[in-house]
XYZ file of C-alpha atoms in Angstrom:
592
model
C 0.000 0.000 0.000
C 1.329 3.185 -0.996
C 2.459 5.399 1.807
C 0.692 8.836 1.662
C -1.706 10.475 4.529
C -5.214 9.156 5.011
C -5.834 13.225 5.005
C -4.537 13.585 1.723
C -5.669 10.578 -0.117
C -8.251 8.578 0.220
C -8.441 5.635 -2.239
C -9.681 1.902 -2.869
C -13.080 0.271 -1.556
C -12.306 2.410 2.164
C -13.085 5.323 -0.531
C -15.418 3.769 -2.313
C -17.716 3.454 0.753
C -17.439 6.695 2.516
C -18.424 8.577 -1.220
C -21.776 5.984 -0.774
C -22.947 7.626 2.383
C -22.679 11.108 0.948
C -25.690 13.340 -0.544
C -25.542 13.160 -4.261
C -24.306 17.036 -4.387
C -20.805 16.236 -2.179
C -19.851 13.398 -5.045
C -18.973 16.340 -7.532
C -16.157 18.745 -7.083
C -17.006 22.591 -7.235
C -16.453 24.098 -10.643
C -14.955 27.195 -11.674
C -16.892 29.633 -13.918
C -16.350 29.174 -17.336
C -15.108 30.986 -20.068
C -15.354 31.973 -23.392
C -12.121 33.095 -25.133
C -11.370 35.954 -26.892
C -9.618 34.683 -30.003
C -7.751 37.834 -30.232
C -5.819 37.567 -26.678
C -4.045 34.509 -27.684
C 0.076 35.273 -28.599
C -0.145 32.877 -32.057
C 1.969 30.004 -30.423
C -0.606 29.551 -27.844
C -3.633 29.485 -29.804
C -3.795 25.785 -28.894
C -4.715 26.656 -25.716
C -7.799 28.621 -26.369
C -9.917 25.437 -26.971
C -8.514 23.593 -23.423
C -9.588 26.803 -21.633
C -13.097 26.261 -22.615
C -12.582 22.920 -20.784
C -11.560 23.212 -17.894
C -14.908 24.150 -15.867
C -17.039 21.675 -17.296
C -13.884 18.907 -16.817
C -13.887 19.642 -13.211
C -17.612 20.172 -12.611
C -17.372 16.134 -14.272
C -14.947 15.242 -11.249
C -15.770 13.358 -8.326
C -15.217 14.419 -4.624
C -12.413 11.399 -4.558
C -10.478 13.258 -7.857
C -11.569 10.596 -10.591
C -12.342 12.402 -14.027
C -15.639 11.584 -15.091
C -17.268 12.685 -17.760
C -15.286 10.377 -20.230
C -13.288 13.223 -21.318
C -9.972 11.149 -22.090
C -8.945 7.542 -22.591
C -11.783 4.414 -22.405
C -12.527 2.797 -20.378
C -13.792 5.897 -18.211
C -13.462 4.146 -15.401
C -12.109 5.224 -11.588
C -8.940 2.294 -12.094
C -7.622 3.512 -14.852
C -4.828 6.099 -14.443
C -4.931 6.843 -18.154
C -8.190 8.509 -17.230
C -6.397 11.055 -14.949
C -3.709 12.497 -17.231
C -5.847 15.902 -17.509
C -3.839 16.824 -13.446
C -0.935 18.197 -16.304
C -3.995 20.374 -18.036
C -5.582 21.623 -14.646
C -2.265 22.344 -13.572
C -0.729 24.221 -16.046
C -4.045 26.767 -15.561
C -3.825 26.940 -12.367
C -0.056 27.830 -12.553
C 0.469 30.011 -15.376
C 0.214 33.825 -16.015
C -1.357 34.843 -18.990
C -4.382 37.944 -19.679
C -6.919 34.796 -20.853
C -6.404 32.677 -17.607
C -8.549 33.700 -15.124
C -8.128 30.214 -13.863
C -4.352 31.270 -12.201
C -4.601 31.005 -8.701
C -8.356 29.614 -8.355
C -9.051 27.834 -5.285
C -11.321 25.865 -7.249
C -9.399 24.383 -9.432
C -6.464 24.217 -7.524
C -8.557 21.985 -5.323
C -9.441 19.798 -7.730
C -6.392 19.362 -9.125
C -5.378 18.331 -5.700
C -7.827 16.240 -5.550
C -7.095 14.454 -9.092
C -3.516 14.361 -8.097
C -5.006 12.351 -5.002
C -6.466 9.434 -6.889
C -3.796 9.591 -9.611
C -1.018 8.541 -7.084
C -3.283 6.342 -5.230
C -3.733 3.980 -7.983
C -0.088 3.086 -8.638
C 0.587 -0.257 -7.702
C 3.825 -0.933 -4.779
C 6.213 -1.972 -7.359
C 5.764 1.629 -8.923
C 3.729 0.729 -12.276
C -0.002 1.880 -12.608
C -3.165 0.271 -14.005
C -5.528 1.211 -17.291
C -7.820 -1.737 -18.371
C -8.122 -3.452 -14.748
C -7.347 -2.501 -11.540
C -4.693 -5.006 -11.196
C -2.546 -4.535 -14.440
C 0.848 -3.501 -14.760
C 0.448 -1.160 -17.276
C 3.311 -0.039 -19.815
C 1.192 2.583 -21.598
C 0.152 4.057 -17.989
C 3.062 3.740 -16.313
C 5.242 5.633 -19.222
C 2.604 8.290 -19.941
C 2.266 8.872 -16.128
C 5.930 9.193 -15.752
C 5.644 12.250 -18.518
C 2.670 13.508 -16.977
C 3.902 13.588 -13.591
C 7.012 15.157 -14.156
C 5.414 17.752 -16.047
C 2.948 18.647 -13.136
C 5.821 19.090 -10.923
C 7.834 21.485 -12.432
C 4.341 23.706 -12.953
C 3.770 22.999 -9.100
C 7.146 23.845 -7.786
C 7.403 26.855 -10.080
C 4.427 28.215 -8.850
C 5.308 27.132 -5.341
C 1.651 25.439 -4.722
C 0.958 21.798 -2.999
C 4.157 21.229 -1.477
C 2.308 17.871 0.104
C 1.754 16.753 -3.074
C 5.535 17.661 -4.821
C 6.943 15.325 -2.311
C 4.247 12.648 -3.159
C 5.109 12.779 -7.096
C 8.938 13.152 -6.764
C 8.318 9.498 -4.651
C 5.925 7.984 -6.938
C 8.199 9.051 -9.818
C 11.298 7.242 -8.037
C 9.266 4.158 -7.840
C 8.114 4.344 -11.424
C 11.673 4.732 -12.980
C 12.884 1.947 -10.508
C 10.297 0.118 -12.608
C 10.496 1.225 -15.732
C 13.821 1.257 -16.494
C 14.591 -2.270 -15.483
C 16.094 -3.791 -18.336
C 14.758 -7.749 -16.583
C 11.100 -6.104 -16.637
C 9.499 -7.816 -20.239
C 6.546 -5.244 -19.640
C 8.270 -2.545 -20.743
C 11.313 -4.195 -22.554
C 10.964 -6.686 -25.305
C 12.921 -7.562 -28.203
C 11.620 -5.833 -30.540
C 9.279 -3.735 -28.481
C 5.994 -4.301 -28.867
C 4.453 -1.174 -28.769
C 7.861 1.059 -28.782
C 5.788 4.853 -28.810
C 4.524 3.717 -24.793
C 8.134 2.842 -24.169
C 9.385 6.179 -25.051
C 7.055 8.153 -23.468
C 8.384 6.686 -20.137
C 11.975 7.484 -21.127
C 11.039 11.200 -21.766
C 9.322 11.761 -18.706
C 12.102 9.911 -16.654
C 15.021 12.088 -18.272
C 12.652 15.220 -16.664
C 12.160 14.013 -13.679
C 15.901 13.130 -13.468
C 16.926 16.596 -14.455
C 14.313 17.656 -11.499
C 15.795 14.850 -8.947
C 18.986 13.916 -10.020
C 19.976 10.084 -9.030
C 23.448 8.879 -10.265
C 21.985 5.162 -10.551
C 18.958 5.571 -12.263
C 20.766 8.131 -14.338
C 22.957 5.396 -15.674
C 19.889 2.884 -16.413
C 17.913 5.985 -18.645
C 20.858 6.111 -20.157
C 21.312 2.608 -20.537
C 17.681 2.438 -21.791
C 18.236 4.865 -24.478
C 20.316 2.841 -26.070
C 18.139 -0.359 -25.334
C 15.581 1.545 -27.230
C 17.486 2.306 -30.589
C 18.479 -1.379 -30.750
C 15.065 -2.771 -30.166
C 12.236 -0.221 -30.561
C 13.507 0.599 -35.001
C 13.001 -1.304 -37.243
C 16.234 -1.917 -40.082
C 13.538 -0.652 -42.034
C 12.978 2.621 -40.341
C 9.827 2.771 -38.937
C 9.030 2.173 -35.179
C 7.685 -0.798 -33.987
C 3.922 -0.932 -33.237
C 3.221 -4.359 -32.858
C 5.952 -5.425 -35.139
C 4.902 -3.712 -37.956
C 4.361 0.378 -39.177
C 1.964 2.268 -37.919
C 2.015 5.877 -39.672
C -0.691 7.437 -36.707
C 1.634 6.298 -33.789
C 5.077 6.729 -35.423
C 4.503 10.118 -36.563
C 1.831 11.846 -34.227
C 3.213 9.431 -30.866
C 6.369 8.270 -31.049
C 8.349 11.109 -32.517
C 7.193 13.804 -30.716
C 7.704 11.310 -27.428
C 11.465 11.033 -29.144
C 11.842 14.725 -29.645
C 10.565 15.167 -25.557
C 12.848 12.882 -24.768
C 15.782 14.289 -26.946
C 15.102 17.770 -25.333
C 15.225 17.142 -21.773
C 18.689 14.548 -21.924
C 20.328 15.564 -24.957
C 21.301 11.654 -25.665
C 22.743 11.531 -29.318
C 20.383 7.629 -30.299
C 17.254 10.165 -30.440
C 18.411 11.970 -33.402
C 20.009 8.754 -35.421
C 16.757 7.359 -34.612
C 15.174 10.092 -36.173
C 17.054 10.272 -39.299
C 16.259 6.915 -39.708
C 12.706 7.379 -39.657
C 12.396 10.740 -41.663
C 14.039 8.499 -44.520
C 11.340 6.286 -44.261
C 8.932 8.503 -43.847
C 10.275 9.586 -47.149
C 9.102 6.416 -48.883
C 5.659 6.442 -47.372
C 4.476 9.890 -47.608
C 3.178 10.671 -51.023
C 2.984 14.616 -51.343
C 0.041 16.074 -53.628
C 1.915 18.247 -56.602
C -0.862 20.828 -56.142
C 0.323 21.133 -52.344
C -2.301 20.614 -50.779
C -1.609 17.504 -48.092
C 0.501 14.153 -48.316
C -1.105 10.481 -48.517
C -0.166 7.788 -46.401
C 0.947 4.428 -47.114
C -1.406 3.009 -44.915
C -2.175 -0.329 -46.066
C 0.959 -1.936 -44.025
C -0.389 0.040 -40.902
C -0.637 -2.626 -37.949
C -2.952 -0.508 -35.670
C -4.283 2.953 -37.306
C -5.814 4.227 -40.573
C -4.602 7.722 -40.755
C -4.957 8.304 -44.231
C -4.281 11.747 -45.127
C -2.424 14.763 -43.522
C -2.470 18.243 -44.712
C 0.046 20.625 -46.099
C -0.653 22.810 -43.372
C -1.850 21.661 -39.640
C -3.016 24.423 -37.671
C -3.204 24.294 -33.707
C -4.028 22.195 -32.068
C -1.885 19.542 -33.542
C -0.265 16.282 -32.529
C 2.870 16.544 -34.771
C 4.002 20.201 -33.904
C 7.125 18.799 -31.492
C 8.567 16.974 -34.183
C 9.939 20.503 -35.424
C 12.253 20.421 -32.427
C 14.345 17.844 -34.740
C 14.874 20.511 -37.667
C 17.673 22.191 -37.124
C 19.703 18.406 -36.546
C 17.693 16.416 -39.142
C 16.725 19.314 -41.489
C 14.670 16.332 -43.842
C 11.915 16.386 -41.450
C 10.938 19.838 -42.335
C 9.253 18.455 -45.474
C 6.496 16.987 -43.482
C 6.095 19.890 -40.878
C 4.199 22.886 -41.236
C 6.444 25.898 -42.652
C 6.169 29.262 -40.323
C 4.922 31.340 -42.936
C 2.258 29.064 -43.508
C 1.398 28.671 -40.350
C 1.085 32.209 -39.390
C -1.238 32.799 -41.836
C -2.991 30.177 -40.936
C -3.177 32.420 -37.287
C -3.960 35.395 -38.066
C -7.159 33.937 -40.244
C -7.578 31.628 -36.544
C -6.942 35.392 -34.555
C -9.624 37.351 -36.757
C -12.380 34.986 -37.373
C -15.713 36.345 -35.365
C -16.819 31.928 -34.840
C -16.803 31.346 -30.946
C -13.887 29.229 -29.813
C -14.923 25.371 -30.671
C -15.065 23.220 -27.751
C -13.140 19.946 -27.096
C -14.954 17.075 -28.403
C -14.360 14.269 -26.112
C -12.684 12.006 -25.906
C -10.585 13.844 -28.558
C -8.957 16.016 -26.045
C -5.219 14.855 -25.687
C -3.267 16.184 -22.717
C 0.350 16.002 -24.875
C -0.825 18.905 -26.978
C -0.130 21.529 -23.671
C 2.079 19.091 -22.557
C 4.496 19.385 -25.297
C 4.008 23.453 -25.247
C 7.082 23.513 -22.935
C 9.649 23.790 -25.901
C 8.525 26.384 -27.656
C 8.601 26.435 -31.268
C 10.897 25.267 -33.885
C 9.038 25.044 -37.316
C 10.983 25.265 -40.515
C 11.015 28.517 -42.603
C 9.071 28.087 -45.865
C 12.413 28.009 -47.948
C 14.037 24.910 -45.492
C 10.975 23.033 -46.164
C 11.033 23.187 -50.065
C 14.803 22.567 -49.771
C 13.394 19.374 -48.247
C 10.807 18.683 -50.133
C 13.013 18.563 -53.021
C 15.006 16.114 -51.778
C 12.399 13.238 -51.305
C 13.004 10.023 -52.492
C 10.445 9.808 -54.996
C 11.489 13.085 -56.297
C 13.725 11.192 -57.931
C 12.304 9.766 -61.707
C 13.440 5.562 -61.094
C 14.813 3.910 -58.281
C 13.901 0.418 -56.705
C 13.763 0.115 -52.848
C 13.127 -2.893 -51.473
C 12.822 -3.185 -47.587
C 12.581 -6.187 -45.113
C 11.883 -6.909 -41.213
C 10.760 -10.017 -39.693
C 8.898 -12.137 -42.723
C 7.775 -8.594 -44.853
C 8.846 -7.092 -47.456
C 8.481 -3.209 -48.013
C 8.756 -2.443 -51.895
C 8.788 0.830 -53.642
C 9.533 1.095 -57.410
C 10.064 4.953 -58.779
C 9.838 4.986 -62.303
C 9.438 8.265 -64.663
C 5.887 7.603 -65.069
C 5.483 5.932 -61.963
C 5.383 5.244 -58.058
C 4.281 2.474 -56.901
C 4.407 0.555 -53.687
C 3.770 -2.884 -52.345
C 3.540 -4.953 -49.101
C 4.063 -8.612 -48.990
C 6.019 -11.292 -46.780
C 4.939 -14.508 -44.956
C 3.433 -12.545 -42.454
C 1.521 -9.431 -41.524
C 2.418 -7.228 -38.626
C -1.380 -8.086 -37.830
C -4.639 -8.633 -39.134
C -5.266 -5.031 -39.635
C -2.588 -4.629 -42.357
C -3.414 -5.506 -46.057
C -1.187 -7.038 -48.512
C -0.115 -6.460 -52.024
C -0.310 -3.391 -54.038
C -0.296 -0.131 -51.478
C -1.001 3.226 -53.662
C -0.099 4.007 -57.261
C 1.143 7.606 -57.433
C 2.044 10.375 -60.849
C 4.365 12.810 -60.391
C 1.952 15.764 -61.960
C -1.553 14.029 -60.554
C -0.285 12.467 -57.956
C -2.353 9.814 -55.856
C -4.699 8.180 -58.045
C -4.510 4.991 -55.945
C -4.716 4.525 -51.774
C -5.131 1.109 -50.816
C -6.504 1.402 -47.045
C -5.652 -1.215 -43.915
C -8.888 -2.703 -41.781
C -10.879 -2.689 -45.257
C -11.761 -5.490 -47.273
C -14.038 -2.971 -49.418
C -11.054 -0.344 -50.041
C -7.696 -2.206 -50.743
C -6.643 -2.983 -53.485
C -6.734 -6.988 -54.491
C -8.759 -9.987 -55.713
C -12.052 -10.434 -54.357
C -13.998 -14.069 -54.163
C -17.648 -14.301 -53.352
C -18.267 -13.359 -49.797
C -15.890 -10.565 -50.021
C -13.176 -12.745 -49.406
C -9.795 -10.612 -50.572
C -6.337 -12.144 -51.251
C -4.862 -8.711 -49.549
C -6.426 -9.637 -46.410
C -3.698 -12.278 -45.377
C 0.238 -12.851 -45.848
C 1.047 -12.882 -49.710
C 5.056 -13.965 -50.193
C 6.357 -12.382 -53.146
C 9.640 -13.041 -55.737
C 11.444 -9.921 -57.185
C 12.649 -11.050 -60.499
C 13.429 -8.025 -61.079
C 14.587 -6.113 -64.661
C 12.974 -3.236 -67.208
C 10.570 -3.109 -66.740
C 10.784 -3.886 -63.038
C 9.004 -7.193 -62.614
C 7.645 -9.239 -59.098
C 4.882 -11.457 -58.399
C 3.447 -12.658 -55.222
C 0.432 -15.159 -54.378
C -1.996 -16.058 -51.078
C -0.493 -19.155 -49.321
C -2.810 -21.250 -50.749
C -2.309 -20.365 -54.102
C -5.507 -18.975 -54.854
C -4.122 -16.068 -56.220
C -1.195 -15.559 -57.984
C -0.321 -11.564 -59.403
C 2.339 -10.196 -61.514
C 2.895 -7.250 -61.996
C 5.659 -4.955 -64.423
C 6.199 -1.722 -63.628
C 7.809 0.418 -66.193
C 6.345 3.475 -68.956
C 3.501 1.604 -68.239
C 2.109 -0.876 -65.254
C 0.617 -4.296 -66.428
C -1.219 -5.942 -63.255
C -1.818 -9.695 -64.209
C -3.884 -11.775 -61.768
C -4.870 -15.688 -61.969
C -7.455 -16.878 -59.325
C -8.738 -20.325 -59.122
C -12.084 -19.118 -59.695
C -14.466 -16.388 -60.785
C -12.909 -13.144 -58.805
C -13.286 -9.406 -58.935
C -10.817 -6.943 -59.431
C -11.037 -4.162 -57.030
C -8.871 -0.870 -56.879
C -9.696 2.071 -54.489
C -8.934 5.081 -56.355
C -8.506 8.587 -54.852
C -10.840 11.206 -57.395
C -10.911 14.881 -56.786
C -13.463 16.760 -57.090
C -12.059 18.651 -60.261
C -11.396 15.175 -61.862
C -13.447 13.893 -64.837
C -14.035 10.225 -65.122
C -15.150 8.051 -67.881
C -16.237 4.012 -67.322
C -16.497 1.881 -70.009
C -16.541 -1.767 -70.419
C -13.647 -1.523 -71.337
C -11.562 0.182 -69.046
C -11.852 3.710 -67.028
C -10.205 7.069 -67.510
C -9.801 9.295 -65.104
C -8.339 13.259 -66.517
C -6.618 15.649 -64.103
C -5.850 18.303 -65.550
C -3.799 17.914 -68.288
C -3.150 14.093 -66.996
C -4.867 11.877 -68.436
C -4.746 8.480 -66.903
C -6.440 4.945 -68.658
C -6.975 1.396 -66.580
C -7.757 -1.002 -69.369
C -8.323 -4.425 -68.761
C -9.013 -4.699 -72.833
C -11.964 -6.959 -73.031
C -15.466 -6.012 -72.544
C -16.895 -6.386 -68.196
C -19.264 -5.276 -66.620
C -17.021 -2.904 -64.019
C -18.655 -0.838 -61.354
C -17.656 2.340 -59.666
C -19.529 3.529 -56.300
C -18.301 6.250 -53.867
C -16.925 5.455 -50.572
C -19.175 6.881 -48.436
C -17.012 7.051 -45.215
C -13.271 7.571 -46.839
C -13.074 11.620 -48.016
C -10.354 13.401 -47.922
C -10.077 17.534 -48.377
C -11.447 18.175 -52.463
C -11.153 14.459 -52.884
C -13.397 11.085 -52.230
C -12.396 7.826 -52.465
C -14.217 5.835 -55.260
C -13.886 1.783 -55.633
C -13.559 0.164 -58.908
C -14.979 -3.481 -59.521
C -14.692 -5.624 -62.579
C -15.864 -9.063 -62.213
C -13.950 -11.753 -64.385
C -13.789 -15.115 -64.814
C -10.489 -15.865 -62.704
C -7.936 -14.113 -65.602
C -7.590 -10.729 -65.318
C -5.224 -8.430 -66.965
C -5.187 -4.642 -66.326
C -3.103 -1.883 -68.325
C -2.011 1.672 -66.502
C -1.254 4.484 -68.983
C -1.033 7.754 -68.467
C -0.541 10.607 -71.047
């Protein structure tokens, strides 16, 4: 049992029944007033904080007297065991700390209290051996442990700057002691595995322990963070590049989780594996983000994704935004600017924010992420305009022909660049997991750009062979050979042969299936709304712009094209192609 005062905390079922025998009105926690924010008061690089402001009386009026956050504002389940639940103590207390002409909440008894309060139950719910729970009371969880440890240290600093709840300083810096005593056990296979399971939660406990060290130095726990820095660029990258989310990519978590968890870390210890690490992974990302020639947003390469379908990012991401610490990287991996936000761009994009008359929008729960104040701290280090179309330029696939071909652990990554050309491709004797589809990933043109996204967790928008039932070959492991040659050729097939594809890539691409039986042909394409498009029986042609781009399977179907109603993207909607056959199936790309 954790040692802390029966006046400051009380916790478990001792709790549970003394909150029982109270009046209905004495389970809730008074609420501050709340407030509606002048847009204009915000300095531009704390415009994210406008729509957390609008939060924080109606979080705390959804708190009980014991300091659990109802109200299901963060993390499921919304329950009083799970610690994830409580990460909002960082958002009360950075309002109740910090100076600025829109915080009235600085100072407020009110919240101050309940942020003591939620600091209460926060602490009270790690376990003896310093981990904490999330999906049952008993677990030892990574994710809550490492996001706690970030949390935590966070809400110290704000507390001993502002020189409030001394009780509860000395109760974190303990808890965080037992936490890193925990966490940074190389023997503990929660945390540590090889690879890492889910390598974004591991990080997040190494950036909040190299914070709370700098706060509470301790030469022997010192040496394991540092040790564990280095466990983590052995075992949380793939040779590949991307970071391990349950042994496969996983754009969402890599990008918006773990890198900005790498860049916190980076920033508070300085240790030199962050930024190889991140090298590493802006070259990949350099493979797997397709940018639009018109500017206007990148595609992902989603269909390898092992957890997440984020499909689409824009060219520029105003507040609040999940990627902004990854500029902290620029000036020491200056290829990451091509995928951040420029600061031109992005103070446009504020002073349109600063002058629009529309009322603040409110938090939509449970879409109301903690890390984007958390990660405030830093400050800002977007690229210029000019540093980001240096980068830009220097993409991979800027190039007109190149053949990459990447492998980790039974897949194989492949990307073939040719002048007309980009195309990419997932295949192996095994998927990361079932979420991930197989075979042909997008189809890209260097003046349309993406014409084809093939999406993960979708049997109705990847692109494959379909059997009766909607039975796709993409929806399993599909082990390929790379014969290679001009054009480039490889073929792959399900492992029970029920499909076999070949496919050339060269001025033009010549997709070539054989199924055992009757099969359709199905190929999510991306359509603007500018685009014109033409189905015959023959084939379809799609014309952007002055592109003009022909799929001909050269016999007369009966193909189909319907929108998909749930996949849009900004001037753009998803629309799948079907042409039943009668197991042979041969399809020509041109473009002129």
């Amino acid at each position: 049992m954790n040692a802390f005062s029966r006046r400051s905390l009380i916790t478990g079922a001792t709790a549970a029944g003394l909150l029982a025998a109270l009046p209905a009105q004495a389970l809730a926690l008074p609420a501050p007033p709340p407030v509606t924010p002048d847009r204009r008061a915000f300095d531009p690089a704390e415009q994210r904080f406008a729509p957390y402001l609008t939060a924080v009386s109606p979080m705390v009026a959804a708190m009980d007297a014991g300091g659990f956050f109802g109200g299901g504002w963060w993390r499921s389940p919304n329950s009083s065991y799970n610690a994830r639940v409580q990460e909002h103590v960082h958002t009360l207390a950075w309002f109740a700390t910090q100076s600025r002409p829109w915080n009235p909440y600085r100072g407020n008894a009110q919240v101050i209290a309940a942020l003591d309060a939620g600091l209460g139950h926060y602490l009270g719910l790690q376990h003896a051996n310093g981990s904490w729970p999330e999906y049952s009371r008993g677990q030892h969880s990574l994710a809550a442990t490492g996001f706690a440890l970030g949390y935590l240290s966070k809400t110290n600093a704000l507390l001993r700057r502002a020189g409030i709840l001394p009780s509860r300083q000395a109760q974190i810096t303990a808890s965080l002691h037992r936490a890193m005593t925990w966490f940074l056990d190389g023997s503990n296979d929660v945390v540590w595995q090889s690879p890492l399971t889910w390598a974004n939660q591991t990080t997040s406990g190494l950036a909040g322990a190299a914070l709370a060290l700098r706060q509470d130095p301790d030469p022997r726990l010192g040496g394991l963070l540092t040790e564990a820095f280095a466990r983590l660029a052995r075992t949380g990258q793939s040779p590949a590049g991307f970071f391990y989310e349950e042994s496969g990519a996983d754009t969402n978590y890599n990008f918006e989780v773990m890198l900005p968890e790498l860049a916190d870390a980076w920033r508070q210890s300085g240790d030199p594996n962050l930024v190889v690490m991140t090298r590493r992974y802006t070259d990949w990302l350099g493979y797997n983000l397709l940018r639009e020639p018109d500017g206007s947003g990148w595609f992902a390469n989603i269909a390898t994704n092992s957890r997440t379908s984020s499909r689409f990012y824009a060219d520029v991401r105003p507040d609040p935004e999940r990627t902004a610490l990854n500029a902290q990287f620029v000036p020491v991996v200056p290829g990451l600017a091509a995928f951040l936000s420029s600061r031109e761009d992005l103070a446009a994009v504020r002073r349109a924010w600063a002058s629009s008359p529309d009322p603040v929008p409110a938090l939509v729960k449970p879409d109301t992420s903690p890390r984007i104040l958390a990660h405030a701290m830093y400050g800002e280090r977007y690229p210029t305009r000019a540093q980001r179309t240096a980068a830009i330029a220097r993409l991979p696939y800027q190039r007109a022909h190149f053949t990459e071909r990447r492998s980790d652990q039974g897949q194989d990554f492949l990307f073939v660049r040719r002048p007309w050309w980009y195309v990419g491709g997932y295949f192996g004797v095994r998927r990361a997991t079932s979420l991930a589809r197989t075979g042909l990933t997008f189809l890209w043109h260097p003046a349309a750009g993406a014409l084809v996204q093939s999406v993960n967790n979708n049997d109705h928008a990847c692109w494959g062979t379909v059997f009766p039932g909607q039975v796709v070959d993409s929806n399993g492991p599909q082990q390929a050979e790379f014969p290679g040659g001009e054009p480039y050729r490889f073929r792959y097939r399900t492992a029970s042969g029920s499909v076999v594809t070949e496919v050339t890539v060269g001025e033009r691409i010549v997709r070539s299936v054989r199924a055992q039986s009757a099969a359709t042909e199905q190929i999510p394409l991306v359509v603007r709304d500018s685009d014109t498009v033409a189905l015959d029986s023959r084939g379809l042609t799609l014309t952007r712009g002055r592109t003009v781009v022909r799929f001909d399977w050269g016999r007369s179907l009966d193909p189909r094209l319907r929108p998909a109603s749930s996949i849009t993207y900004p001037g753009r909607r998803m629309h799948v192609l079907t042409v039943p056959h009668d197991g042979t199936f041969m399809l020509t790309v041109t473009a002129r």
